[in-house]
Amino acid sequence: MKHNCIPQQFQINELIHQSTYLLNGELIEWSGETTDIYSTISSTEDYKPTLLGSIPTLTETEALQALDAASEAYGKGQGLWPTMKVLDRVECMLKFVEQMKTKREEVVKLLMWEIGKNLPDSQKEFDRTVQYIYDTIEDYKQLDRDSAKFHKQSGVHAHIRRGPLGVVLCLGPYNYPLNETFALLIPALIMGNTTIFKPAKFGVLLLSPLLEAFQNSFPKGVVNILYGRGRTVATPIMKDGRVDVLALIGNSKSANALQDHHPKSNRLRMVLGLEAKNPAIVLKDADLDLAIAECIAGTTSFNGQRCTALKVLYVHEDVVDEFNRRFSNAVDALKFGNPWDKDVKLTPLPEPDKPVYIQELIDDAKIKGASILNSRGGETTDNYIFPAILYPVTKDMRVYEEEQFGPVIPVIPFSKIGEPLDDMAASNYGQQVSLFGKDTRTLAPLIDTLVNLVCRVNLNSSCQRGPDVYPFTGRKDSAVATLSVHDALRSFSIRTFVASKDNDYNNAILKELLDSNASNFVSTDYLL
Ligand code: G3H
């Protein structure tokens, strides 16, 4: 790709050398080691990764300073942020989101370069995140309204609210470096927690345009942003023991390793969105046009780099030949190109070693008896490998077991519905399933079983997280806690309350507390 073939507004004309990090309310200049950030998208005719800029390679020292800052901002429960009035925290969040909206163009451009997400999906990621912030604010206000009252039971008055948990370490994934990181950070913040946040391995520079907004919207120490390797910065923070919540969207192995470092396992809460191997089950009476369209979206959007992607397709043996023929044609018709190219569906993979890994899965499956069904399957370029449909896939193949998180599509024929159900029950994962079929007598008992194996059954549609108001969670190694606009507020808080025996002495004190408005917690103010 020649530089002048890239639309002018998306060209990289200036490198972004992110030379500061956010610590205790200050953007600290870093003069130590730095790490270059490359895109796997080439800007020259002969393939060459494009240098985008650099970030600080912070060390354990800065990591522990960030932990000190977050702990001080929590201030043993006395900090400005955790004791602030709900309305004041909302004001800070609104200030942040208003500034964030002005950075849309820069962030969208970097999303394309850093992780290869196509233009419409990058725009959607940004807009969806802004909407998520507004929806979170509204839900938080509703939560506050619902608790603006007293209960009385067995002679005890209670004023029950949700309070923050403390210091939250936030680690997001590279496939949604903005949206999913913010899906953790925003509810954690609004509930009154203080945070340390480290961007994912890709999708780092796109946060640079937002650093000042973070700095000027929240009190010092409430948001601390670190750069560097997870092992170097996250491990010492966990080992210290002062972290109250590990909020991570990524891999269960890293989540387990980090969790194991924490010396106080009952202190540590976890909010985790982890890997999955969501299956599609295509029954023999399924509408194949619909099933194929949804399986294309499910397996190939963002090149399969979604935890919700369909990662294995079970197709009834009566329709599998027809399904395979039409599905292969549909996959081969998908357009590959750079993220800004018109109608492009498949885009460069941000991980330089991903094509080799996918090729290994293909080779392993072929040795064990599968074939590539589509003619373009496995075509490789410097930064891509075209999705290969592998058939028939069996349980001894790596592609059956491993979460491919990339462009390769295993298809398994089945004759009895018990086969996919048994596989799902035996799987380490339990996020979602897509079920394609029509006959309600067949669907009813299946739905009743599937809801007990996963957390969302998508009827005649591909798996997905959205709309963000719906619960997003999973069983087994797929998640801990539930995310959604509403549920995330619960996940990042705990019920805490003031109780007093019903007598004149206490009641007079309660009345004065309410009348004087002196407490931010004991308050029946109704937020409009
Ligand atoms: O990586 C997993 C994401 O949570 C998937 O979200 O369904 O909105 O693409 P999505």
Short mmCIF file of C-alpha atoms in Angstrom, two decimals, residues 38-41 47 113-116 174-175 201-202 302-305 347-358 381-385 403-407:
data_model
loop_
_atom_site.label_atom_id
_atom_site.label_comp_id
_atom_site.label_asym_id
_atom_site.label_seq_id
_atom_site.Cartn_x
_atom_site.Cartn_y
_atom_site.Cartn_z
CA TYR A 38 3.96 -0.29 15.21
CA SER A 39 0.94 -0.99 13.07
CA THR A 40 0.92 -4.16 10.96
CA ILE A 41 -0.57 -2.00 8.19
CA TYR A 47 5.45 -4.45 2.96
CA TRP A 113 -4.06 1.84 12.64
CA GLU A 114 -3.39 0.19 15.97
CA ILE A 115 -5.78 -2.76 15.84
CA GLY A 116 -6.93 -2.82 12.21
CA TYR A 174 -6.81 -5.17 22.59
CA ASN A 175 -9.90 -5.99 20.53
CA LYS A 201 -0.85 -4.49 24.34
CA PHE A 202 -2.39 -2.99 21.18
CA PHE A 302 -13.30 -8.10 13.26
CA ASN A 303 -11.63 -11.23 11.86
CA GLY A 304 -13.06 -13.39 14.66
CA GLN A 305 -11.14 -11.39 17.28
CA THR A 347 -8.68 -6.32 7.79
CA PRO A 348 -5.03 -6.74 8.83
CA LEU A 349 -4.39 -8.62 12.08
CA PRO A 350 -2.70 -6.48 14.74
CA GLU A 351 -0.66 -9.37 16.16
CA PRO A 352 2.30 -9.98 13.82
CA ASP A 353 2.53 -13.67 14.77
CA LYS A 354 -1.21 -14.42 14.38
CA PRO A 355 -1.09 -15.68 10.75
CA VAL A 356 1.55 -18.26 11.76
CA TYR A 357 -0.55 -19.41 14.73
CA ILE A 358 -3.68 -19.77 12.57
CA THR A 381 -0.11 -12.15 3.12
CA ASP A 382 2.30 -10.26 5.37
CA ASN A 383 -0.39 -9.23 7.83
CA TYR A 384 -3.28 -11.59 7.13
CA ILE A 385 -4.47 -15.12 6.63
CA GLU A 403 -9.87 -20.26 21.38
CA GLN A 404 -8.56 -19.26 17.94
CA PHE A 405 -9.45 -15.55 18.34
CA GLY A 406 -8.76 -15.08 14.65
CA PRO A 407 -9.79 -16.04 11.12
#
